Amino acid sequence: MKNAVGREIPEEILSLTGKEPFQGNNYKEGVPFQRSAPTVHPVMDNQHSKIVQSIREALEKCNAHDGMTVSFHHHFREGDLIVNMVMNEIHNMGLKNIKLAATSLGKAHEAIVPMIEDGTITSIEASGVRGKIGEAISNGKLQGLAIMRSHGGRVRSVFSGETKVDIAFIGAPTSDEYGNLSGTGGKTNCGVISYSAVDADCADYVVAITDCLVPFPNYPAQISMTNVDYVCVVDAIGIPEKIATGAAKPTTDQRKLMMAEYCTQVVVNTPYFKDGFSYQTGVGGASIASTISLTRIMEERGVKMGFGIGGLTKPMCDLLEKGLVNVLMDTQAFDLDAVTNIENPNHYYITASEYANPFNKGAFVNKLDYVILASLEVDVHFNCNVVVGSDGIITGAQGGHPDTAQGAKCTIVICPLLQGRIPAICTDVTTVTTPGESVDIVVTDYGVAVNPNRPDLLEALQKADCVPLKTIEELRDIAYSITGTPDPVEFEDRVVGIIEARDGTIMDVVRQVKPL
Amino acid sequence: MEIKKAAVAGTLESSDCMVTVEPGSGTVELDLESAVIRQFGKQIRKVINETLANLDVTDAKVTVVDKGALDCTIKARVECAVYRSNGITNNLPWGGAIK
């Protein structure tokens, strides 16, 4: 059956998962559902201790069993030690058929590949996967399906009970012996632990793992003791220099600087750029450069931002320090400046649900004016692909891409026309992760294209005459004239992964790649 | 042209390719490794074979490690390797065999 972005979703996948094909962004608006509730083991005896001596003891006390679902957060990014630490112990216990439900998985977790091959882990849910885990899934090594969800979509899934977490493991930079958790104040800080909040609310058992036990009460707590069953102290939960590096040096790449300048011109010449506007951007070189050039124009014109949100970086924190933004809403820190800037009273911790969950009563992304995003590929229907490489192998993550793209009034995707020989502007993306209806403007080094369903934005940019305007087809044609038309990648029939839309419908499927 | 000795052109930088030619055993034998083989493998082989044919190379072992080079780059690297294998590095036939 073809879905609303023209992707064929096989009947057997629809019946296997009980899911519907994607029907458009607001299909589930107002459709009621029952929230999931956890099984709770109450603590009322004042002699009760939550401290366990080892991960093994935590697993045993939480009734670890074959076929269970365990969850993790990814705020420690490439410096994470928690996933491997827990999965090794699960492997040592000989448990099988585990569903690994992480908020994201990266190169730090390649040690789990043998556990995929030997059937310890048989399904994976994550924002995305990279490196050898992606290769293993794309080569058909995972027995079950990999489900890739956006950050908001993941909260929806746990919230609604579709993902029923048996044990949530929350790496916490600081914890007290009763499980009040925070992302700061320890030796392995990540700033915020926003993605874990829903796991703390909805998992049957919640285990905090920390390398810095602090006196009770650890306040303000990002995760409350009221949701935490056990606290395990280990030597190290992460490698600090791989969690948050120093701020990325502003790029000197002329191509990226040009795209950043185009992007800034687009922002300041569209109608939402006025005092109190809201804004989110990513961590790519061009995105960071565009925040820097936007700052200059905001200072010149005396325009202040109302709120900035997202995964935060130094240029966003600089806006706060300069008084150019009223508040920052933080779900993830991408550099050390963002980690330490949480001390600023106008820099707030928010949960992933508050950030982007489509199944609550309104999330921050719905209030965004602008979001600046990147993409591996954009096609002539403005569909974006941020998960599957042009070679067909899973290599990225949805992150907040589909959430913010749908939420923002003006969604700008910055994408160089070519990534090496790969035309990033193409006829059909390898896999759709964000639907074209969410994407308003595409900025490339060869010109700027406006989605035809936004004539208002096109008119504003034509009037301003500030950037070279092209149609998306013109951009695709320029790309193909340089690289040649790529052959379609060949896949096997077997579906190895699902790209889930925010609302739980199926946006696209990922198939096993053919061996070369 | 005859491949007289082993010769190399190009680099392993992104958007370049490294071409090695060696004396063959009667035919053109091509070994291709490419970062974009799934999308451009056929096109890259075609460009290499056409470039060799233009230079009348019929007996060679050719190894190409491609890092996403465009056709013009691949052609130039193949031509350079073939001329180097003949010790020709000056007075190249621009506009003639090399177009």
PDB file of N, CA and C in Angstrom, chain A residues 337-414:
ATOM      1  N   ASP A 337      30.274  24.467  26.441  1.00  0.00           N
ATOM      2  CA  ASP A 337      29.631  25.740  26.766  1.00  0.00           C
ATOM      3  C   ASP A 337      28.163  25.527  27.097  1.00  0.00           C
ATOM      4  N   ALA A 338      27.503  24.662  26.322  1.00  0.00           N
ATOM      5  CA  ALA A 338      26.088  24.390  26.572  1.00  0.00           C
ATOM      6  C   ALA A 338      25.913  23.631  27.885  1.00  0.00           C
ATOM      7  N   VAL A 339      26.853  22.730  28.198  1.00  0.00           N
ATOM      8  CA  VAL A 339      26.778  21.979  29.462  1.00  0.00           C
ATOM      9  C   VAL A 339      26.859  22.937  30.651  1.00  0.00           C
ATOM     10  N   THR A 340      27.805  23.887  30.606  1.00  0.00           N
ATOM     11  CA  THR A 340      27.997  24.761  31.771  1.00  0.00           C
ATOM     12  C   THR A 340      26.982  25.904  31.779  1.00  0.00           C
ATOM     13  N   ASN A 341      26.472  26.274  30.605  1.00  0.00           N
ATOM     14  CA  ASN A 341      25.523  27.396  30.538  1.00  0.00           C
ATOM     15  C   ASN A 341      24.197  27.100  31.230  1.00  0.00           C
ATOM     16  N   ILE A 342      23.925  25.823  31.528  1.00  0.00           N
ATOM     17  CA  ILE A 342      22.681  25.472  32.231  1.00  0.00           C
ATOM     18  C   ILE A 342      22.608  26.187  33.581  1.00  0.00           C
ATOM     19  N   GLU A 343      23.768  26.648  34.106  1.00  0.00           N
ATOM     20  CA  GLU A 343      23.786  27.425  35.356  1.00  0.00           C
ATOM     21  C   GLU A 343      23.047  28.759  35.206  1.00  0.00           C
ATOM     22  N   ASN A 344      22.964  29.275  33.985  1.00  0.00           N
ATOM     23  CA  ASN A 344      22.255  30.538  33.761  1.00  0.00           C
ATOM     24  C   ASN A 344      20.768  30.345  34.071  1.00  0.00           C
ATOM     25  N   PRO A 345      20.184  31.213  34.932  1.00  0.00           N
ATOM     26  CA  PRO A 345      18.788  30.992  35.357  1.00  0.00           C
ATOM     27  C   PRO A 345      17.780  31.039  34.209  1.00  0.00           C
ATOM     28  N   ASN A 346      18.131  31.613  33.082  1.00  0.00           N
ATOM     29  CA  ASN A 346      17.201  31.642  31.953  1.00  0.00           C
ATOM     30  C   ASN A 346      17.453  30.519  30.944  1.00  0.00           C
ATOM     31  N   HIS A 347      18.252  29.554  31.338  1.00  0.00           N
ATOM     32  CA  HIS A 347      18.535  28.370  30.517  1.00  0.00           C
ATOM     33  C   HIS A 347      17.843  27.198  31.214  1.00  0.00           C
ATOM     34  N   TYR A 348      16.752  26.717  30.640  1.00  0.00           N
ATOM     35  CA  TYR A 348      15.891  25.741  31.316  1.00  0.00           C
ATOM     36  C   TYR A 348      16.051  24.327  30.779  1.00  0.00           C
ATOM     37  N   TYR A 349      15.992  23.389  31.716  1.00  0.00           N
ATOM     38  CA  TYR A 349      15.856  21.967  31.371  1.00  0.00           C
ATOM     39  C   TYR A 349      14.412  21.689  30.967  1.00  0.00           C
ATOM     40  N   ILE A 350      14.208  21.020  29.816  1.00  0.00           N
ATOM     41  CA  ILE A 350      12.868  20.520  29.476  1.00  0.00           C
ATOM     42  C   ILE A 350      12.969  19.041  29.123  1.00  0.00           C
ATOM     43  N   THR A 351      11.861  18.337  29.255  1.00  0.00           N
ATOM     44  CA  THR A 351      11.855  16.916  28.906  1.00  0.00           C
ATOM     45  C   THR A 351      11.665  16.770  27.390  1.00  0.00           C
ATOM     46  N   ALA A 352      11.952  15.579  26.890  1.00  0.00           N
ATOM     47  CA  ALA A 352      11.742  15.311  25.463  1.00  0.00           C
ATOM     48  C   ALA A 352      10.261  15.417  25.112  1.00  0.00           C
ATOM     49  N   SER A 353       9.376  15.117  26.062  1.00  0.00           N
ATOM     50  CA  SER A 353       7.945  15.256  25.799  1.00  0.00           C
ATOM     51  C   SER A 353       7.571  16.724  25.625  1.00  0.00           C
ATOM     52  N   GLU A 354       8.071  17.556  26.540  1.00  0.00           N
ATOM     53  CA  GLU A 354       7.802  18.994  26.400  1.00  0.00           C
ATOM     54  C   GLU A 354       8.387  19.526  25.093  1.00  0.00           C
ATOM     55  N   TYR A 355       9.494  18.961  24.702  1.00  0.00           N
ATOM     56  CA  TYR A 355      10.171  19.395  23.477  1.00  0.00           C
ATOM     57  C   TYR A 355       9.360  19.045  22.224  1.00  0.00           C
ATOM     58  N   ALA A 356       8.984  17.776  22.091  1.00  0.00           N
ATOM     59  CA  ALA A 356       8.573  17.356  20.746  1.00  0.00           C
ATOM     60  C   ALA A 356       7.498  16.282  20.678  1.00  0.00           C
ATOM     61  N   ASN A 357       6.960  15.811  21.800  1.00  0.00           N
ATOM     62  CA  ASN A 357       6.008  14.693  21.748  1.00  0.00           C
ATOM     63  C   ASN A 357       4.708  15.090  21.038  1.00  0.00           C
ATOM     64  N   PRO A 358       4.350  14.412  19.946  1.00  0.00           N
ATOM     65  CA  PRO A 358       3.122  14.780  19.239  1.00  0.00           C
ATOM     66  C   PRO A 358       1.862  14.313  19.959  1.00  0.00           C
ATOM     67  N   PHE A 359       2.015  13.438  20.964  1.00  0.00           N
ATOM     68  CA  PHE A 359       0.850  12.872  21.649  1.00  0.00           C
ATOM     69  C   PHE A 359       0.676  13.436  23.058  1.00  0.00           C
ATOM     70  N   ASN A 360       1.165  14.645  23.320  1.00  0.00           N
ATOM     71  CA  ASN A 360       0.745  15.331  24.542  1.00  0.00           C
ATOM     72  C   ASN A 360      -0.161  16.490  24.123  1.00  0.00           C
ATOM     73  N   LYS A 361      -0.393  17.416  25.031  1.00  0.00           N
ATOM     74  CA  LYS A 361      -1.358  18.474  24.701  1.00  0.00           C
ATOM     75  C   LYS A 361      -0.661  19.728  24.176  1.00  0.00           C
ATOM     76  N   GLY A 362       0.430  19.518  23.470  1.00  0.00           N
ATOM     77  CA  GLY A 362       1.137  20.633  22.850  1.00  0.00           C
ATOM     78  C   GLY A 362       2.578  20.720  23.291  1.00  0.00           C
ATOM     79  N   ALA A 363       3.505  20.624  22.352  1.00  0.00           N
ATOM     80  CA  ALA A 363       4.941  20.627  22.659  1.00  0.00           C
ATOM     81  C   ALA A 363       5.589  21.911  22.141  1.00  0.00           C
ATOM     82  N   PHE A 364       6.815  22.172  22.631  1.00  0.00           N
ATOM     83  CA  PHE A 364       7.539  23.383  22.230  1.00  0.00           C
ATOM     84  C   PHE A 364       7.723  23.504  20.721  1.00  0.00           C
ATOM     85  N   VAL A 365       7.961  22.400  20.049  1.00  0.00           N
ATOM     86  CA  VAL A 365       8.224  22.514  18.611  1.00  0.00           C
ATOM     87  C   VAL A 365       7.072  23.196  17.878  1.00  0.00           C
ATOM     88  N   ASN A 366       5.841  23.058  18.423  1.00  0.00           N
ATOM     89  CA  ASN A 366       4.687  23.675  17.763  1.00  0.00           C
ATOM     90  C   ASN A 366       4.759  25.199  17.797  1.00  0.00           C
ATOM     91  N   LYS A 367       5.606  25.734  18.695  1.00  0.00           N
ATOM     92  CA  LYS A 367       5.690  27.180  18.854  1.00  0.00           C
ATOM     93  C   LYS A 367       6.917  27.767  18.153  1.00  0.00           C
ATOM     94  N   LEU A 368       7.606  26.945  17.358  1.00  0.00           N
ATOM     95  CA  LEU A 368       8.806  27.434  16.667  1.00  0.00           C
ATOM     96  C   LEU A 368       8.437  28.283  15.454  1.00  0.00           C
ATOM     97  N   ASP A 369       9.149  29.399  15.281  1.00  0.00           N
ATOM     98  CA  ASP A 369       9.050  30.138  14.023  1.00  0.00           C
ATOM     99  C   ASP A 369      10.000  29.533  12.994  1.00  0.00           C
ATOM    100  N   TYR A 370      11.293  29.427  13.365  1.00  0.00           N
ATOM    101  CA  TYR A 370      12.287  28.927  12.415  1.00  0.00           C
ATOM    102  C   TYR A 370      12.998  27.704  12.977  1.00  0.00           C
ATOM    103  N   VAL A 371      13.239  26.725  12.126  1.00  0.00           N
ATOM    104  CA  VAL A 371      14.206  25.694  12.456  1.00  0.00           C
ATOM    105  C   VAL A 371      15.149  25.550  11.271  1.00  0.00           C
ATOM    106  N   ILE A 372      16.441  25.451  11.578  1.00  0.00           N
ATOM    107  CA  ILE A 372      17.469  25.272  10.550  1.00  0.00           C
ATOM    108  C   ILE A 372      17.971  23.841  10.677  1.00  0.00           C
ATOM    109  N   LEU A 373      17.795  23.045   9.638  1.00  0.00           N
ATOM    110  CA  LEU A 373      18.147  21.630   9.689  1.00  0.00           C
ATOM    111  C   LEU A 373      19.131  21.272   8.579  1.00  0.00           C
ATOM    112  N   ALA A 374      19.739  20.106   8.712  1.00  0.00           N
ATOM    113  CA  ALA A 374      20.586  19.570   7.647  1.00  0.00           C
ATOM    114  C   ALA A 374      19.882  18.342   7.079  1.00  0.00           C
ATOM    115  N   SER A 375      20.441  17.751   6.035  1.00  0.00           N
ATOM    116  CA  SER A 375      19.862  16.522   5.502  1.00  0.00           C
ATOM    117  C   SER A 375      20.894  15.810   4.644  1.00  0.00           C
ATOM    118  N   LEU A 376      20.854  14.467   4.647  1.00  0.00           N
ATOM    119  CA  LEU A 376      21.731  13.710   3.746  1.00  0.00           C
ATOM    120  C   LEU A 376      21.265  13.885   2.309  1.00  0.00           C
ATOM    121  N   GLU A 377      19.944  13.836   2.120  1.00  0.00           N
ATOM    122  CA  GLU A 377      19.352  13.978   0.785  1.00  0.00           C
ATOM    123  C   GLU A 377      18.042  14.758   0.901  1.00  0.00           C
ATOM    124  N   VAL A 378      17.736  15.524  -0.134  1.00  0.00           N
ATOM    125  CA  VAL A 378      16.415  16.152  -0.268  1.00  0.00           C
ATOM    126  C   VAL A 378      15.959  15.859  -1.694  1.00  0.00           C
ATOM    127  N   ASP A 379      14.696  15.443  -1.867  1.00  0.00           N
ATOM    128  CA  ASP A 379      14.267  15.161  -3.238  1.00  0.00           C
ATOM    129  C   ASP A 379      13.364  16.257  -3.782  1.00  0.00           C
ATOM    130  N   VAL A 380      12.940  16.095  -5.042  1.00  0.00           N
ATOM    131  CA  VAL A 380      12.168  17.162  -5.695  1.00  0.00           C
ATOM    132  C   VAL A 380      10.770  17.304  -5.090  1.00  0.00           C
ATOM    133  N   HIS A 381      10.390  16.381  -4.207  1.00  0.00           N
ATOM    134  CA  HIS A 381       9.126  16.528  -3.465  1.00  0.00           C
ATOM    135  C   HIS A 381       9.377  17.154  -2.091  1.00  0.00           C
ATOM    136  N   PHE A 382      10.603  17.612  -1.851  1.00  0.00           N
ATOM    137  CA  PHE A 382      11.041  18.214  -0.588  1.00  0.00           C
ATOM    138  C   PHE A 382      11.103  17.206   0.559  1.00  0.00           C
ATOM    139  N   ASN A 383      10.940  15.903   0.250  1.00  0.00           N
ATOM    140  CA  ASN A 383      11.150  14.886   1.288  1.00  0.00           C
ATOM    141  C   ASN A 383      12.626  14.871   1.672  1.00  0.00           C
ATOM    142  N   CYS A 384      12.903  14.672   2.964  1.00  0.00           N
ATOM    143  CA  CYS A 384      14.286  14.598   3.435  1.00  0.00           C
ATOM    144  C   CYS A 384      14.598  13.188   3.927  1.00  0.00           C
ATOM    145  N   ASN A 385      15.864  12.838   3.809  1.00  0.00           N
ATOM    146  CA  ASN A 385      16.373  11.583   4.350  1.00  0.00           C
ATOM    147  C   ASN A 385      17.547  11.908   5.254  1.00  0.00           C
ATOM    148  N   VAL A 386      17.404  11.566   6.538  1.00  0.00           N
ATOM    149  CA  VAL A 386      18.514  11.801   7.468  1.00  0.00           C
ATOM    150  C   VAL A 386      18.994  10.501   8.123  1.00  0.00           C
ATOM    151  N   VAL A 387      18.487   9.359   7.677  1.00  0.00           N
ATOM    152  CA  VAL A 387      18.811   8.091   8.355  1.00  0.00           C
ATOM    153  C   VAL A 387      19.632   7.132   7.487  1.00  0.00           C
ATOM    154  N   VAL A 388      19.250   6.977   6.223  1.00  0.00           N
ATOM    155  CA  VAL A 388      19.875   5.953   5.384  1.00  0.00           C
ATOM    156  C   VAL A 388      20.818   6.616   4.381  1.00  0.00           C
ATOM    157  N   GLY A 389      22.056   6.152   4.328  1.00  0.00           N
ATOM    158  CA  GLY A 389      23.028   6.681   3.381  1.00  0.00           C
ATOM    159  C   GLY A 389      22.585   6.427   1.947  1.00  0.00           C
ATOM    160  N   SER A 390      23.149   7.197   1.009  1.00  0.00           N
ATOM    161  CA  SER A 390      22.775   7.022  -0.393  1.00  0.00           C
ATOM    162  C   SER A 390      23.184   5.653  -0.913  1.00  0.00           C
ATOM    163  N   ASP A 391      24.030   4.934  -0.158  1.00  0.00           N
ATOM    164  CA  ASP A 391      24.406   3.578  -0.541  1.00  0.00           C
ATOM    165  C   ASP A 391      23.449   2.540   0.055  1.00  0.00           C
ATOM    166  N   GLY A 392      22.394   3.007   0.740  1.00  0.00           N
ATOM    167  CA  GLY A 392      21.374   2.096   1.252  1.00  0.00           C
ATOM    168  C   GLY A 392      21.625   1.598   2.663  1.00  0.00           C
ATOM    169  N   ILE A 393      22.751   1.982   3.250  1.00  0.00           N
ATOM    170  CA  ILE A 393      23.102   1.472   4.586  1.00  0.00           C
ATOM    171  C   ILE A 393      22.711   2.500   5.657  1.00  0.00           C
ATOM    172  N   ILE A 394      22.086   2.004   6.730  1.00  0.00           N
ATOM    173  CA  ILE A 394      21.614   2.887   7.801  1.00  0.00           C
ATOM    174  C   ILE A 394      22.812   3.558   8.464  1.00  0.00           C
ATOM    175  N   THR A 395      22.771   4.874   8.531  1.00  0.00           N
ATOM    176  CA  THR A 395      23.955   5.585   8.994  1.00  0.00           C
ATOM    177  C   THR A 395      23.653   6.889   9.713  1.00  0.00           C
ATOM    178  N   GLY A 396      22.425   7.114  10.115  1.00  0.00           N
ATOM    179  CA  GLY A 396      22.109   8.381  10.768  1.00  0.00           C
ATOM    180  C   GLY A 396      20.909   8.233  11.659  1.00  0.00           C
ATOM    181  N   ALA A 397      20.434   9.367  12.169  1.00  0.00           N
ATOM    182  CA  ALA A 397      19.344   9.341  13.138  1.00  0.00           C
ATOM    183  C   ALA A 397      18.312  10.412  12.796  1.00  0.00           C
ATOM    184  N   GLN A 398      17.054  10.099  13.102  1.00  0.00           N
ATOM    185  CA  GLN A 398      15.997  11.086  12.882  1.00  0.00           C
ATOM    186  C   GLN A 398      16.176  12.285  13.795  1.00  0.00           C
ATOM    187  N   GLY A 399      16.593  12.038  15.052  1.00  0.00           N
ATOM    188  CA  GLY A 399      16.704  13.125  16.012  1.00  0.00           C
ATOM    189  C   GLY A 399      15.394  13.895  16.088  1.00  0.00           C
ATOM    190  N   GLY A 400      15.504  15.209  16.188  1.00  0.00           N
ATOM    191  CA  GLY A 400      14.293  16.027  16.237  1.00  0.00           C
ATOM    192  C   GLY A 400      13.872  16.539  14.874  1.00  0.00           C
ATOM    193  N   HIS A 401      14.486  16.002  13.800  1.00  0.00           N
ATOM    194  CA  HIS A 401      14.251  16.527  12.445  1.00  0.00           C
ATOM    195  C   HIS A 401      12.773  16.570  12.064  1.00  0.00           C
ATOM    196  N   PRO A 402      12.067  15.408  12.100  1.00  0.00           N
ATOM    197  CA  PRO A 402      10.654  15.459  11.682  1.00  0.00           C
ATOM    198  C   PRO A 402       9.786  16.266  12.656  1.00  0.00           C
ATOM    199  N   ASP A 403      10.165  16.277  13.940  1.00  0.00           N
ATOM    200  CA  ASP A 403       9.372  17.002  14.941  1.00  0.00           C
ATOM    201  C   ASP A 403       9.428  18.504  14.712  1.00  0.00           C
ATOM    202  N   THR A 404      10.637  19.014  14.601  1.00  0.00           N
ATOM    203  CA  THR A 404      10.789  20.464  14.456  1.00  0.00           C
ATOM    204  C   THR A 404      10.346  20.909  13.070  1.00  0.00           C
ATOM    205  N   ALA A 405      10.586  20.051  12.056  1.00  0.00           N
ATOM    206  CA  ALA A 405      10.191  20.426  10.696  1.00  0.00           C
ATOM    207  C   ALA A 405       8.678  20.601  10.617  1.00  0.00           C
ATOM    208  N   GLN A 406       7.938  19.693  11.266  1.00  0.00           N
ATOM    209  CA  GLN A 406       6.479  19.846  11.258  1.00  0.00           C
ATOM    210  C   GLN A 406       6.058  21.046  12.107  1.00  0.00           C
ATOM    211  N   GLY A 407       6.718  21.212  13.259  1.00  0.00           N
ATOM    212  CA  GLY A 407       6.285  22.236  14.201  1.00  0.00           C
ATOM    213  C   GLY A 407       6.553  23.652  13.736  1.00  0.00           C
ATOM    214  N   ALA A 408       7.704  23.891  13.111  1.00  0.00           N
ATOM    215  CA  ALA A 408       8.114  25.268  12.817  1.00  0.00           C
ATOM    216  C   ALA A 408       7.274  25.868  11.692  1.00  0.00           C
ATOM    217  N   LYS A 409       7.072  27.185  11.790  1.00  0.00           N
ATOM    218  CA  LYS A 409       6.336  27.879  10.722  1.00  0.00           C
ATOM    219  C   LYS A 409       7.197  27.972   9.467  1.00  0.00           C
ATOM    220  N   CYS A 410       8.513  28.066   9.659  1.00  0.00           N
ATOM    221  CA  CYS A 410       9.414  28.149   8.508  1.00  0.00           C
ATOM    222  C   CYS A 410      10.571  27.171   8.718  1.00  0.00           C
ATOM    223  N   THR A 411      10.537  26.064   8.000  1.00  0.00           N
ATOM    224  CA  THR A 411      11.556  25.021   8.123  1.00  0.00           C
ATOM    225  C   THR A 411      12.555  25.158   6.986  1.00  0.00           C
ATOM    226  N   ILE A 412      13.811  25.419   7.363  1.00  0.00           N
ATOM    227  CA  ILE A 412      14.865  25.636   6.373  1.00  0.00           C
ATOM    228  C   ILE A 412      15.842  24.461   6.449  1.00  0.00           C
ATOM    229  N   VAL A 413      16.084  23.820   5.325  1.00  0.00           N
ATOM    230  CA  VAL A 413      17.052  22.719   5.281  1.00  0.00           C
ATOM    231  C   VAL A 413      18.278  23.193   4.515  1.00  0.00           C
ATOM    232  N   ILE A 414      19.434  23.153   5.176  1.00  0.00           N
ATOM    233  CA  ILE A 414      20.699  23.500   4.515  1.00  0.00           C
ATOM    234  C   ILE A 414      21.355  22.221   4.039  1.00  0.00           C
TER     235      ILE A 414
END
